[in-house]
CSV table of C-alpha atoms in Angstrom, one decimal:
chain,number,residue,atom,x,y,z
U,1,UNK,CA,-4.4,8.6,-11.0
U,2,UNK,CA,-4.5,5.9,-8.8
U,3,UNK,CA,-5.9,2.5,-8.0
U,4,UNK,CA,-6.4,-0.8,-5.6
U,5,UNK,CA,-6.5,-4.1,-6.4
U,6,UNK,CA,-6.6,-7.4,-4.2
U,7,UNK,CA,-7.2,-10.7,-4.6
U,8,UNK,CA,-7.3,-14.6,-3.6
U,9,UNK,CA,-5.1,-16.7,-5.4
U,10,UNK,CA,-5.3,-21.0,-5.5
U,11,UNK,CA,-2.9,-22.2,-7.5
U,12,UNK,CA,-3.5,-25.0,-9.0
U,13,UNK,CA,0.1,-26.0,-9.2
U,14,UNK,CA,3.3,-25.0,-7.2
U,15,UNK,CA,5.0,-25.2,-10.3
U,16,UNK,CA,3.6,-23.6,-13.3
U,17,UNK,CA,3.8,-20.4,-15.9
U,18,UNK,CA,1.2,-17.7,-16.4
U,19,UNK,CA,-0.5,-14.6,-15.5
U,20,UNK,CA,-2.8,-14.8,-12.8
U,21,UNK,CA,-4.4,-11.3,-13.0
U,22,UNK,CA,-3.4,-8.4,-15.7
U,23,UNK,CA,-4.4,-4.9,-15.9
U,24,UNK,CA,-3.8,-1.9,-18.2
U,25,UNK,CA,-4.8,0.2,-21.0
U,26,UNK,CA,-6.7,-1.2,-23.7
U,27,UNK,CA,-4.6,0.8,-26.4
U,28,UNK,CA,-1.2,-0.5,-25.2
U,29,UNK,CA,0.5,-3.4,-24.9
U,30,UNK,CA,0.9,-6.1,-22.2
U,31,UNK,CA,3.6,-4.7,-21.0
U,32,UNK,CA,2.2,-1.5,-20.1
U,33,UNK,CA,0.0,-2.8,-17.3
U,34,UNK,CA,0.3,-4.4,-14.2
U,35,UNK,CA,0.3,-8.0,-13.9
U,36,UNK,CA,0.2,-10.6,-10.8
U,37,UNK,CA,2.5,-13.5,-12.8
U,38,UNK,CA,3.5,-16.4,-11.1
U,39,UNK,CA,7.1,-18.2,-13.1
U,40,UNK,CA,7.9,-21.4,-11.5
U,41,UNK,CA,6.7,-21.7,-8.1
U,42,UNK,CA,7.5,-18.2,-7.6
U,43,UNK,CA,4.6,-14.9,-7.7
U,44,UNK,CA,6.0,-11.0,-9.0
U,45,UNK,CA,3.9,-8.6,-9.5
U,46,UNK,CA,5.0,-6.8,-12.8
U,47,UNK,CA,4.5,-3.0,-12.9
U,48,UNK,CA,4.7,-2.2,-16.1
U,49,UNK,CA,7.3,-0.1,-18.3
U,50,UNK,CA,10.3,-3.1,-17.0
U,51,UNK,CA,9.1,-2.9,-13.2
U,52,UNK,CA,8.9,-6.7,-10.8
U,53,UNK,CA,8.5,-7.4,-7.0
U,54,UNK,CA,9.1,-11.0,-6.1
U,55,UNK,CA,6.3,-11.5,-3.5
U,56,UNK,CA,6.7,-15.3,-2.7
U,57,UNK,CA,7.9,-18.8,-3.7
U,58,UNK,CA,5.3,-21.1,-3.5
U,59,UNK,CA,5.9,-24.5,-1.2
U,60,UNK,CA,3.1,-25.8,-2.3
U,61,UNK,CA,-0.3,-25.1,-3.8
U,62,UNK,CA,-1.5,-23.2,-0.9
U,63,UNK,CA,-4.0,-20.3,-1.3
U,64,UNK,CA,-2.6,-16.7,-0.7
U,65,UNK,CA,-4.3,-13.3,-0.5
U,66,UNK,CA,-2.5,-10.3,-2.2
U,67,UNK,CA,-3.0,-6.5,-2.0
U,68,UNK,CA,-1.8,-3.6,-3.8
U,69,UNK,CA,-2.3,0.1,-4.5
U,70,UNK,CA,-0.6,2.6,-6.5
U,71,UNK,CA,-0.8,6.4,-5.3
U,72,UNK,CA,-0.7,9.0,-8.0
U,73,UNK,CA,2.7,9.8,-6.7
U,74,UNK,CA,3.7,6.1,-7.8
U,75,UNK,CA,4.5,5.3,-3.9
U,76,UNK,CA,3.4,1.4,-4.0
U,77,UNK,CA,1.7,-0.8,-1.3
U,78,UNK,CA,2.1,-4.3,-1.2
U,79,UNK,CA,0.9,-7.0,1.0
U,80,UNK,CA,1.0,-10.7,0.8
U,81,UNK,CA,-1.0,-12.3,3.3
U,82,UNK,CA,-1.4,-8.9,5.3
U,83,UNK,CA,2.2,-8.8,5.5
U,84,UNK,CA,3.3,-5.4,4.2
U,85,UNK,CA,6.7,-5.6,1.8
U,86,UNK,CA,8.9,-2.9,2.9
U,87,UNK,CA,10.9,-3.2,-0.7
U,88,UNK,CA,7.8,-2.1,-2.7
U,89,UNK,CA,8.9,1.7,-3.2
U,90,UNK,CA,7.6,3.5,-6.0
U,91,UNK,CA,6.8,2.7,-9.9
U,92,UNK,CA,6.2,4.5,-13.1
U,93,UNK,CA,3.1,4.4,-13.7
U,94,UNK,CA,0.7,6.9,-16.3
U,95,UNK,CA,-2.6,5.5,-15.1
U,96,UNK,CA,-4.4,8.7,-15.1
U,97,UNK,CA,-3.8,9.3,-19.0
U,98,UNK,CA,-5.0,5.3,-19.8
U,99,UNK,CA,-8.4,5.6,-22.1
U,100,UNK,CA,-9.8,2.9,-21.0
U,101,UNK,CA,-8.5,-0.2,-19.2
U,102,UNK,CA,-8.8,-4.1,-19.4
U,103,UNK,CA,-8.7,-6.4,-16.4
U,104,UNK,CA,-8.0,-10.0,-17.5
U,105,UNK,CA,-8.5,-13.4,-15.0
U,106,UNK,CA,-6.2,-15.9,-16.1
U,107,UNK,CA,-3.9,-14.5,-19.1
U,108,UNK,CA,-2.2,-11.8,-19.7
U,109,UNK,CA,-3.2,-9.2,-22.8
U,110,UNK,CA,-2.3,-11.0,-25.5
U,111,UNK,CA,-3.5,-14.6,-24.5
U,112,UNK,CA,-0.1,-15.7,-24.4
U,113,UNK,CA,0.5,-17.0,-21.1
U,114,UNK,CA,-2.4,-18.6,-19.7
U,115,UNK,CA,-2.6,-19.8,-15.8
U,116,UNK,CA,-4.5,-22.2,-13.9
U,117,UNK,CA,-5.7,-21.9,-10.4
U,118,UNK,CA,-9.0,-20.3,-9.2
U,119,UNK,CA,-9.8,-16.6,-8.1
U,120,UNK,CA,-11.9,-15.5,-5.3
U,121,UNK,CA,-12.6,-12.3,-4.0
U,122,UNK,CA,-11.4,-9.6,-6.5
U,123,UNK,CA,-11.7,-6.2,-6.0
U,124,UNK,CA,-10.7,-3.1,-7.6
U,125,UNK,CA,-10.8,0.4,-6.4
U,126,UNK,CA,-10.0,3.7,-8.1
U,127,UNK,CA,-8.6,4.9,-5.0
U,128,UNK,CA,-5.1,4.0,-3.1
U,129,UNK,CA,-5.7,2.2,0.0
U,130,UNK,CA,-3.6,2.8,2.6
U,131,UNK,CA,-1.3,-0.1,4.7
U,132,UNK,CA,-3.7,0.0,7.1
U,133,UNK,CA,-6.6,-0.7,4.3
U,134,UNK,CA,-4.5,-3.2,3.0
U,135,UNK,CA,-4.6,-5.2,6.1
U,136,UNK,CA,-7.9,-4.7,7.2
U,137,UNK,CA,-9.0,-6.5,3.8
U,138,UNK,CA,-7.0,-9.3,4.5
U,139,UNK,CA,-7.7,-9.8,7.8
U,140,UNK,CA,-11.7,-10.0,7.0
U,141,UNK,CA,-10.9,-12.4,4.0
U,142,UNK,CA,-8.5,-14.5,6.7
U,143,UNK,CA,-11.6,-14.5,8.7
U,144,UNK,CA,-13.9,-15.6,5.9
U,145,UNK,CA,-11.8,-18.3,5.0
U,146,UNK,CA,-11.8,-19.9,8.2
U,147,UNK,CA,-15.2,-19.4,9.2
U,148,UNK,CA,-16.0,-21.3,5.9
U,149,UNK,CA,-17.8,-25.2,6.0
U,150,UNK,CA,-16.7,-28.0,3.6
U,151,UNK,CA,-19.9,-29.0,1.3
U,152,UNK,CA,-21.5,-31.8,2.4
U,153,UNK,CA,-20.8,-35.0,0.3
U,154,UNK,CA,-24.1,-36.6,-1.2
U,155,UNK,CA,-23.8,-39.9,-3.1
U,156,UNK,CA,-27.5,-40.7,-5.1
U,157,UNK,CA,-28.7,-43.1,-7.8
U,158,UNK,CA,-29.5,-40.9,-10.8
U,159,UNK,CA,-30.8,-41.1,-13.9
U,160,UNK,CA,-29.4,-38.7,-17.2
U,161,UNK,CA,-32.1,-36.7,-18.9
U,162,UNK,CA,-30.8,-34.0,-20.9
U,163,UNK,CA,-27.6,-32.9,-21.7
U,164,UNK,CA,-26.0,-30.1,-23.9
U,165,UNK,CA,-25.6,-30.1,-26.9
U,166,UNK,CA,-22.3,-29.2,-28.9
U,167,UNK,CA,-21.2,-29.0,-32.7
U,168,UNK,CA,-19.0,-31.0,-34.0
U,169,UNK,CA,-15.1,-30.6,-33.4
U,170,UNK,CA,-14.4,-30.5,-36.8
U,171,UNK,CA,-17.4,-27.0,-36.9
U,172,UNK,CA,-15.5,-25.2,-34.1
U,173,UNK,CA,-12.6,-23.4,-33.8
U,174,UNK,CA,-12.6,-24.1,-29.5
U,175,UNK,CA,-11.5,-27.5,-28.7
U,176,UNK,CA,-13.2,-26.8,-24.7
U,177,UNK,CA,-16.5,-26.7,-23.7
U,178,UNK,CA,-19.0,-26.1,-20.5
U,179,UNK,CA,-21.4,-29.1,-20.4
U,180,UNK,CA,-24.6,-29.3,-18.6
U,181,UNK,CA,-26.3,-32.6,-17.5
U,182,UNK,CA,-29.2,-33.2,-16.0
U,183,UNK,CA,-29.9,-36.0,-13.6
U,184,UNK,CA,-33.2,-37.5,-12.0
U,185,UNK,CA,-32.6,-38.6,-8.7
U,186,UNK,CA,-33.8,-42.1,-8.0
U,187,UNK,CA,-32.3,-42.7,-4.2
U,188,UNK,CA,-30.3,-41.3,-2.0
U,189,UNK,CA,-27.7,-43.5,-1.3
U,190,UNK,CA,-25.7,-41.6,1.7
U,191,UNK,CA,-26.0,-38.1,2.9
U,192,UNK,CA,-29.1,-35.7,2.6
U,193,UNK,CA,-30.4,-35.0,-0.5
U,194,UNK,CA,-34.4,-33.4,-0.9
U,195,UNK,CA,-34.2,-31.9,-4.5
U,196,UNK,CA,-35.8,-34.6,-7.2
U,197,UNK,CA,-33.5,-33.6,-10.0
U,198,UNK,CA,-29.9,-32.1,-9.8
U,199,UNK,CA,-27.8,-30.6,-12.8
U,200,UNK,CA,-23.9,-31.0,-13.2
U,201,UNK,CA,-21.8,-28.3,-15.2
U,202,UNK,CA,-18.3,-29.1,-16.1
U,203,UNK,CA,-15.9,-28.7,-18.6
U,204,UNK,CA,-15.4,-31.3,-21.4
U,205,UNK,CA,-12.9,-31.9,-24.3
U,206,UNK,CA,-15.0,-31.4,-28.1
């Protein structure tokens, strides 16, 4: 009957269109659940049944966190970088009679509005945090965020050994793929560096 969700959000434009994050019943459709969208360089949160909350315009591709909750009286919490949004009021919502539920990274329910940007730190409670909650939450992941280090750079001399293996374009309906390589490290040119072999994954074009 009610529910929690937060999140860290890197866009990977200030401009773009797409659902960052969508949630609802897996019987309904996509807009029955909730969904953190952003249109232009501006973020809503859609909650369902014709419901939006603008939370932010973008001015650049910064990363923000964002908090929610739903109580099963439909009384809404919403935070943006632990900044509470007086204008989030209540929403219709029939959580407590969904079957089941989907929660989708990166499109919305129907794969029709995919988004790019990374994700870090998602969490989702069956329980309404309060405002205070809220803040805590974002306050810790403020704190991880700044206590984190850069990776160190490493430049070697390597040599390819294996790679993956992938089926023809023409064989595949999926015109992505993630490719594995494997490399034998011959020097270390700058940096430190102890391993003997390394392995790169990355996405390719088929």
């Amino acid at each position: 009957r009610s529910m929690t969700f937060e999140v860290m959000v890197y866009p990977h434009a200030r401009e773009q269109e797409g659902t960052i994050v969508w949630f609802g019943p897996t019987n309904k459709t996509a807009a029955a659940g909730f969904a953190l969208v952003q249109q232009g360089a501006d973020v809503f949160l859609d909650t369902g049944k014709g419901g939006r909350l603008k939370l932010l315009t973008l001015g650049g591709a910064d990363p923000f966190h964002v908090a929610f909750s739903i109580a099963a009286d439909g009384r809404l919490h919403c935070l943006m970088n632990g900044s509470e949004l007086p204008e989030a009021g209540t929403v219709k919502t029939d959580i407590a009679n969904w079957p089941d539920s989907l929660l989708i990274f990166g499109n919305d329910a129907a794969g029709a509005r995919p988004w790019l940007g990374l994700l870090d730190g998602a969490a989702l409670y069956a329980r309404a945090l309060d405002a205070a909650g809220l803040k805590a939450d974002a306050a810790a992941w403020q704190a991880r965020l700044a206590a984190r280090q850069p990776t160190p750079r490493v430049v070697v001399n390597a040599t390819l050994t294996a790679k993956s293996k992938f089926p023809k374009p023409e064989h595949t309906n999926y015109n992505i793929a993630y490719a594995l390589y494997d490399w034998k490290v011959n020097k270390v040119l700058s940096g430190s560096f102890s391993n003997k072999t390394v392995r790169v994954a990355h996405w390719i074009w088929l």
